[in-house]
Coordinates of C-alpha atoms and ligand atoms in Angstrom, one line a residue:
M1 CA 18.3 38.4 -71.0
H2 CA 18.9 35.4 -68.8
S3 CA 15.3 34.2 -69.1
L4 CA 15.1 35.1 -72.8
V5 CA 18.0 32.8 -73.4
K6 CA 16.6 30.0 -71.2
K7 CA 13.0 30.2 -72.5
Y8 CA 13.7 30.6 -76.2
I9 CA 17.2 30.0 -77.3
V10 CA 17.7 26.8 -75.2
R11 CA 14.2 25.6 -76.0
Y12 CA 14.9 25.7 -79.8
F13 CA 18.6 24.8 -79.9
G14 CA 19.2 22.8 -76.8
G15 CA 19.1 19.0 -76.3
T16 CA 21.8 18.1 -78.8
A17 CA 23.2 14.7 -78.2
K18 CA 26.9 13.9 -77.8
V19 CA 27.9 17.4 -76.8
E20 CA 30.1 17.2 -73.8
V21 CA 29.4 20.7 -72.5
P22 CA 26.1 21.6 -74.2
L23 CA 24.2 24.8 -74.8
E24 CA 22.0 24.3 -71.8
A25 CA 25.0 24.3 -69.5
L26 CA 25.0 28.0 -70.3
D27 CA 28.7 28.1 -69.5
D28 CA 31.2 30.5 -71.1
A29 CA 31.7 28.2 -74.1
A30 CA 30.6 24.7 -75.3
V31 CA 32.7 21.6 -75.8
V32 CA 32.1 19.3 -78.7
N33 CA 34.5 16.6 -79.9
D34 CA 37.1 17.9 -77.4
I35 CA 37.0 21.4 -79.1
V36 CA 35.9 24.4 -77.1
L37 CA 33.7 26.6 -79.2
K38 CA 32.5 30.1 -78.5
S39 CA 30.7 32.9 -80.4
D40 CA 30.1 36.4 -79.0
S41 CA 28.7 39.5 -80.6
H42 CA 30.0 42.9 -79.5
A43 CA 27.9 46.0 -79.7
V44 CA 29.7 48.4 -77.4
K45 CA 28.7 52.1 -77.6
P46 CA 30.8 54.2 -78.2
I47 CA 33.2 52.1 -80.3
F48 CA 36.2 53.9 -78.8
F49 CA 36.3 54.5 -75.0
P50 CA 39.0 55.1 -72.4
G51 CA 41.3 52.1 -72.3
G52 CA 40.0 50.3 -75.3
D53 CA 37.7 49.9 -78.3
I54 CA 35.3 47.5 -79.9
G55 CA 38.0 45.6 -81.7
H56 CA 40.0 45.0 -78.5
I57 CA 36.9 43.7 -76.7
A58 CA 35.8 41.5 -79.7
V59 CA 39.1 39.6 -79.6
A60 CA 39.7 39.5 -75.8
G61 CA 36.0 38.6 -75.0
T62 CA 36.0 35.5 -77.1
V63 CA 39.6 34.5 -76.1
N64 CA 38.7 34.8 -72.4
D65 CA 35.5 32.8 -72.7
I66 CA 37.5 29.9 -74.2
A67 CA 40.3 30.3 -71.7
V68 CA 38.0 30.1 -68.6
L69 CA 37.1 26.5 -69.5
G70 CA 40.8 25.7 -69.2
A71 CA 41.3 25.5 -73.0
E72 CA 44.0 27.1 -75.1
P73 CA 42.4 29.4 -77.7
Y74 CA 44.0 29.3 -81.1
A75 CA 41.8 30.4 -84.0
L76 CA 39.0 33.0 -84.4
A77 CA 36.4 33.8 -87.0
C78 CA 35.3 37.4 -87.3
G79 CA 32.0 38.8 -88.7
L80 CA 32.0 42.5 -89.2
I81 CA 28.8 44.5 -89.7
L82 CA 29.8 48.0 -90.6
E83 CA 27.4 50.9 -90.7
E84 CA 27.4 53.2 -93.7
G85 CA 29.4 56.3 -92.7
L86 CA 32.0 54.6 -90.5
T87 CA 35.2 56.3 -91.6
L88 CA 38.1 54.3 -93.0
T89 CA 40.3 55.8 -90.4
D90 CA 38.1 54.4 -87.6
F91 CA 37.8 51.1 -89.4
E92 CA 41.6 50.8 -89.6
R93 CA 42.0 51.7 -86.0
I94 CA 39.6 48.9 -85.1
L95 CA 41.3 46.4 -87.3
S96 CA 44.7 47.3 -86.0
S97 CA 43.5 47.0 -82.4
M98 CA 42.1 43.5 -83.2
Q99 CA 45.5 42.6 -84.8
Q100 CA 47.4 43.8 -81.7
T101 CA 45.1 41.9 -79.3
C102 CA 45.4 38.7 -81.4
L103 CA 49.2 39.0 -81.2
K104 CA 49.0 39.5 -77.4
A105 CA 46.7 36.4 -77.0
G106 CA 48.7 34.3 -79.5
V107 CA 45.6 33.6 -81.7
S108 CA 44.8 34.3 -85.4
I109 CA 41.7 35.4 -87.2
V110 CA 41.4 32.8 -90.0
T111 CA 38.0 33.3 -91.5
G112 CA 35.0 35.7 -91.4
D113 CA 32.6 37.9 -93.2
T114 CA 32.0 41.6 -93.8
K115 CA 28.7 43.3 -94.4
V116 CA 27.8 46.9 -94.8
V117 CA 24.3 48.1 -93.6
E118 CA 22.5 51.4 -94.0
K119 CA 23.0 54.0 -91.3
G120 CA 20.8 53.3 -88.2
S121 CA 21.5 52.4 -84.7
L122 CA 24.7 50.4 -84.8
G123 CA 26.8 53.3 -83.7
G124 CA 29.5 52.5 -86.2
C125 CA 29.9 48.7 -86.3
V126 CA 29.0 45.5 -84.6
I127 CA 31.6 42.7 -84.4
N128 CA 31.0 39.0 -83.9
T129 CA 34.0 36.8 -83.0
S130 CA 33.8 33.1 -82.7
G131 CA 36.7 31.0 -81.7
I132 CA 38.0 27.5 -80.9
G133 CA 40.3 26.2 -78.2
R134 CA 41.9 22.9 -77.4
R135 CA 43.0 20.9 -74.3
N136 CA 46.7 21.0 -73.5
T137 CA 49.1 19.8 -70.8
A138 CA 48.4 22.9 -68.6
L139 CA 44.7 21.8 -68.2
E140 CA 45.7 18.1 -67.6
K141 CA 48.2 19.2 -65.0
N142 CA 45.7 21.5 -63.3
L143 CA 43.0 18.7 -63.1
Q144 CA 45.6 16.2 -61.7
V145 CA 46.3 18.7 -58.9
A146 CA 42.6 19.1 -58.2
K147 CA 42.2 15.3 -58.0
Q148 CA 44.9 15.1 -55.4
F149 CA 42.7 17.1 -53.0
R150 CA 39.3 15.8 -54.2
S151 CA 39.3 12.2 -55.1
D152 CA 35.8 12.3 -56.6
F153 CA 36.7 15.1 -59.0
K154 CA 36.1 13.5 -62.4
V155 CA 35.4 16.5 -64.7
R156 CA 37.5 17.1 -67.8
W157 CA 37.0 20.9 -68.1
I158 CA 36.8 23.9 -65.8
L159 CA 33.1 24.5 -65.4
D160 CA 30.8 26.8 -63.4
S161 CA 29.2 23.6 -61.9
N162 CA 32.5 22.3 -60.3
L163 CA 32.6 24.2 -57.0
R164 CA 32.3 22.3 -53.8
D165 CA 32.0 23.2 -50.1
G166 CA 35.3 24.7 -49.0
D167 CA 36.7 25.8 -52.4
K168 CA 38.1 29.3 -52.3
I169 CA 37.1 32.1 -54.7
L170 CA 39.5 34.7 -56.0
V171 CA 39.2 37.7 -58.3
S172 CA 42.2 38.8 -60.4
G173 CA 41.8 42.5 -59.7
T174 CA 39.5 45.5 -59.3
V175 CA 35.9 45.2 -60.4
G176 CA 33.7 47.8 -62.3
D177 CA 36.4 49.6 -64.2
H178 CA 35.3 48.7 -67.7
G179 CA 31.5 49.5 -67.3
I180 CA 32.2 52.8 -65.6
A181 CA 34.8 53.8 -68.3
V182 CA 32.3 53.0 -71.1
L183 CA 29.4 54.7 -69.2
S184 CA 31.5 57.9 -68.8
A185 CA 32.3 57.9 -72.6
Q186 CA 28.6 57.3 -73.4
E187 CA 27.3 60.1 -71.2
G188 CA 30.3 62.5 -71.5
L189 CA 30.8 62.2 -67.8
N190 CA 34.2 63.1 -66.4
F191 CA 35.1 61.5 -63.1
G192 CA 38.4 63.4 -63.1
S193 CA 40.7 60.5 -62.4
G194 CA 40.9 58.7 -65.7
I195 CA 39.0 55.5 -65.1
R196 CA 40.0 53.2 -68.0
S197 CA 38.6 49.9 -69.2
D198 CA 40.4 46.8 -68.1
V199 CA 39.9 45.0 -71.4
K200 CA 42.6 42.5 -72.1
P201 CA 43.1 38.8 -73.1
L202 CA 43.7 36.7 -70.0
N203 CA 44.5 33.3 -71.7
R204 CA 48.3 33.4 -71.0
L205 CA 47.7 34.3 -67.4
I206 CA 45.2 31.5 -67.0
Q207 CA 47.3 28.9 -68.7
C208 CA 50.2 29.9 -66.4
L209 CA 48.0 29.4 -63.3
L210 CA 46.9 26.0 -64.6
A211 CA 50.4 24.8 -65.4
E212 CA 52.4 26.3 -62.5
V213 CA 50.0 25.8 -59.6
G214 CA 46.8 23.9 -60.6
G215 CA 43.8 22.9 -58.5
V216 CA 41.5 25.4 -60.3
V217 CA 38.0 23.9 -60.6
A218 CA 35.8 26.8 -61.8
M219 CA 36.4 30.1 -63.7
K220 CA 34.4 32.9 -65.2
D221 CA 35.1 36.2 -66.7
P222 CA 32.7 38.6 -64.9
T223 CA 31.5 40.6 -68.0
R224 CA 27.9 41.7 -68.3
G225 CA 26.2 41.5 -64.8
G226 CA 29.6 41.8 -63.1
L227 CA 30.8 39.9 -60.1
A228 CA 27.2 39.6 -58.7
D229 CA 26.0 37.7 -61.8
A230 CA 29.1 35.5 -62.0
L231 CA 28.9 34.4 -58.4
N232 CA 25.2 33.6 -58.7
E233 CA 26.0 31.5 -61.8
F234 CA 28.6 29.6 -59.8
S235 CA 26.2 29.2 -56.9
E236 CA 23.2 28.0 -58.9
K237 CA 25.1 25.6 -61.2
S238 CA 27.3 24.1 -58.5
H239 CA 24.5 23.9 -55.9
V240 CA 26.6 25.6 -53.2
G241 CA 26.3 28.8 -51.3
I242 CA 29.0 31.5 -51.7
L243 CA 30.1 33.7 -48.8
T244 CA 32.1 36.7 -49.8
S245 CA 33.5 39.6 -47.8
E246 CA 33.0 43.2 -48.8
D247 CA 36.4 44.3 -47.5
K248 CA 38.1 41.8 -49.7
I249 CA 36.5 42.7 -53.0
P250 CA 38.9 45.1 -54.8
V251 CA 37.2 48.3 -56.1
R252 CA 39.1 51.4 -57.2
K253 CA 38.3 54.4 -55.1
D254 CA 37.2 56.5 -58.1
V255 CA 35.0 53.7 -59.4
Q256 CA 33.4 53.4 -56.0
V257 CA 32.8 57.2 -55.9
A258 CA 31.4 57.1 -59.5
C259 CA 29.0 54.3 -58.6
E260 CA 27.8 56.1 -55.5
M261 CA 27.1 59.2 -57.5
L262 CA 25.2 57.3 -60.2
G263 CA 23.4 54.9 -57.8
L264 CA 25.1 51.8 -59.2
D265 CA 26.6 48.8 -57.5
P266 CA 30.2 48.1 -58.6
L267 CA 29.5 44.4 -58.1
E268 CA 26.9 44.6 -60.9
I269 CA 29.2 46.4 -63.4
G270 CA 30.8 44.5 -66.2
N271 CA 34.5 43.8 -66.6
E272 CA 36.5 42.8 -69.6
G273 CA 39.9 41.9 -68.2
K274 CA 39.1 40.1 -64.9
V275 CA 38.7 36.4 -64.0
I276 CA 36.9 34.9 -61.0
I277 CA 38.7 31.7 -60.0
G278 CA 37.3 28.8 -57.9
V279 CA 40.2 26.7 -56.5
V280 CA 40.6 23.9 -54.0
R281 CA 41.3 25.4 -50.6
E282 CA 44.8 23.9 -50.4
K283 CA 46.0 25.8 -53.5
A284 CA 44.2 29.2 -53.0
E285 CA 47.2 30.9 -51.4
E286 CA 49.6 29.7 -54.2
V287 CA 47.2 30.9 -56.9
L288 CA 46.9 34.3 -55.2
Q289 CA 50.7 34.7 -54.9
L290 CA 51.3 33.8 -58.6
L291 CA 48.5 36.1 -59.7
R292 CA 50.1 39.0 -57.7
T293 CA 53.4 38.6 -59.5
T294 CA 51.7 39.4 -62.8
E295 CA 50.6 42.7 -64.3
E296 CA 47.0 41.5 -64.9
G297 CA 46.7 40.0 -61.4
K298 CA 48.6 42.3 -59.1
E299 CA 45.5 43.4 -57.3
A300 CA 44.1 39.9 -56.9
E301 CA 42.3 38.9 -53.7
I302 CA 40.7 35.8 -52.2
I303 CA 37.2 37.2 -51.9
G304 CA 35.3 34.3 -50.4
E305 CA 34.5 30.6 -50.4
A306 CA 31.9 28.0 -51.4
T307 CA 29.8 26.6 -48.5
A308 CA 27.2 23.9 -47.9
D309 CA 25.7 26.0 -45.1
F310 CA 23.3 27.9 -47.3
T311 CA 22.3 28.5 -50.9
G312 CA 22.7 31.7 -52.9
V313 CA 25.4 34.4 -52.6
A314 CA 25.9 36.4 -49.4
M315 CA 28.4 39.1 -48.5
Q316 CA 29.8 39.9 -45.1
T317 CA 29.6 43.8 -45.1
V318 CA 32.2 46.0 -43.6
V319 CA 29.8 47.2 -40.9
G320 CA 29.3 43.6 -39.7
G321 CA 26.0 42.5 -41.3
K322 CA 25.3 40.1 -44.1
R323 CA 23.8 41.1 -47.4
I324 CA 22.3 38.9 -50.1
I325 CA 23.9 39.4 -53.5
S326 CA 21.3 38.7 -56.1
R327 CA 21.5 38.6 -59.9
P328 CA 21.3 42.1 -61.3
V329 CA 17.9 43.0 -62.6
G330 CA 18.2 44.5 -66.2
D331 CA 21.4 46.0 -67.5
P332 CA 22.7 48.7 -65.1
V333 CA 24.8 50.0 -67.9
P334 CA 23.6 49.1 -71.4
R335 CA 25.9 48.3 -74.4
I336 CA 29.2 48.0 -72.6
C337 CA 30.4 44.9 -74.5
Ligands
MG1 MG1 32.1 34.7 -70.0

């Protein structure tokens, strides 16, 4: 998917002048005329799964992609493609879920489109949500704090390319829950302990971190490809190495067991309610403490740091060795978002 996007999509659509954060940055969203813009299609299968549904993901996914640039999301557009045979009961369940998630995130769906297609392989419906976000005082305050510790810090947004040697990296909670919850619903597997998706909008949490602590320089929601893919994106775009510690990465015991049974790596499994945060070293502990006072971030950890000593992503394992964390090859679990 990564090379498909680079080789074809960027080749045809990239190179647009006067776009502050352009397509080829391949960040979570673009910035044009000071507006953060994002579009995301959701094709999760099945459309209802433990802990969430396609409507919940469709709103939270786009909100989170806008929020991780440091922007305040405020309006969404929604394109619904419904498969013939989707029941009105299920349709209303999805719409109600989208409405609830919008309320939680403080955003509104203000335009959109609905199409019905013949029965085929959609699995009920596919939802595209696009959204816009704006700068606010929380982002300005956050950048001011970052500048106190890094005088050469001139960026206007929180980008994957902003990490520097010594920055700390945090994750807001356990990884792998969402992908394993959807996989268990896809395959009818029962891991016995109720693994649920972590899907949720994180914009209020993120805005609170920016306004109350600050010093955040890079953020990403580790969706498809999981933590492994997100850390590699940070490393490549920021031209730094990332050293992480296995014993610091929070993974639920039952998710770990499920991954071992299925031959999957929890670091490569997608999440829908987690954020990875790169922050100046001096503010890392404060960011951690604030995260831990919140419901969404109570299991947050500092999982590593950026370093100029090497390139790529490495993990100190619990047995004492070092392991290279590469980008996942293919989709370990298909159609999870
Ligand atoms: Mg993202």
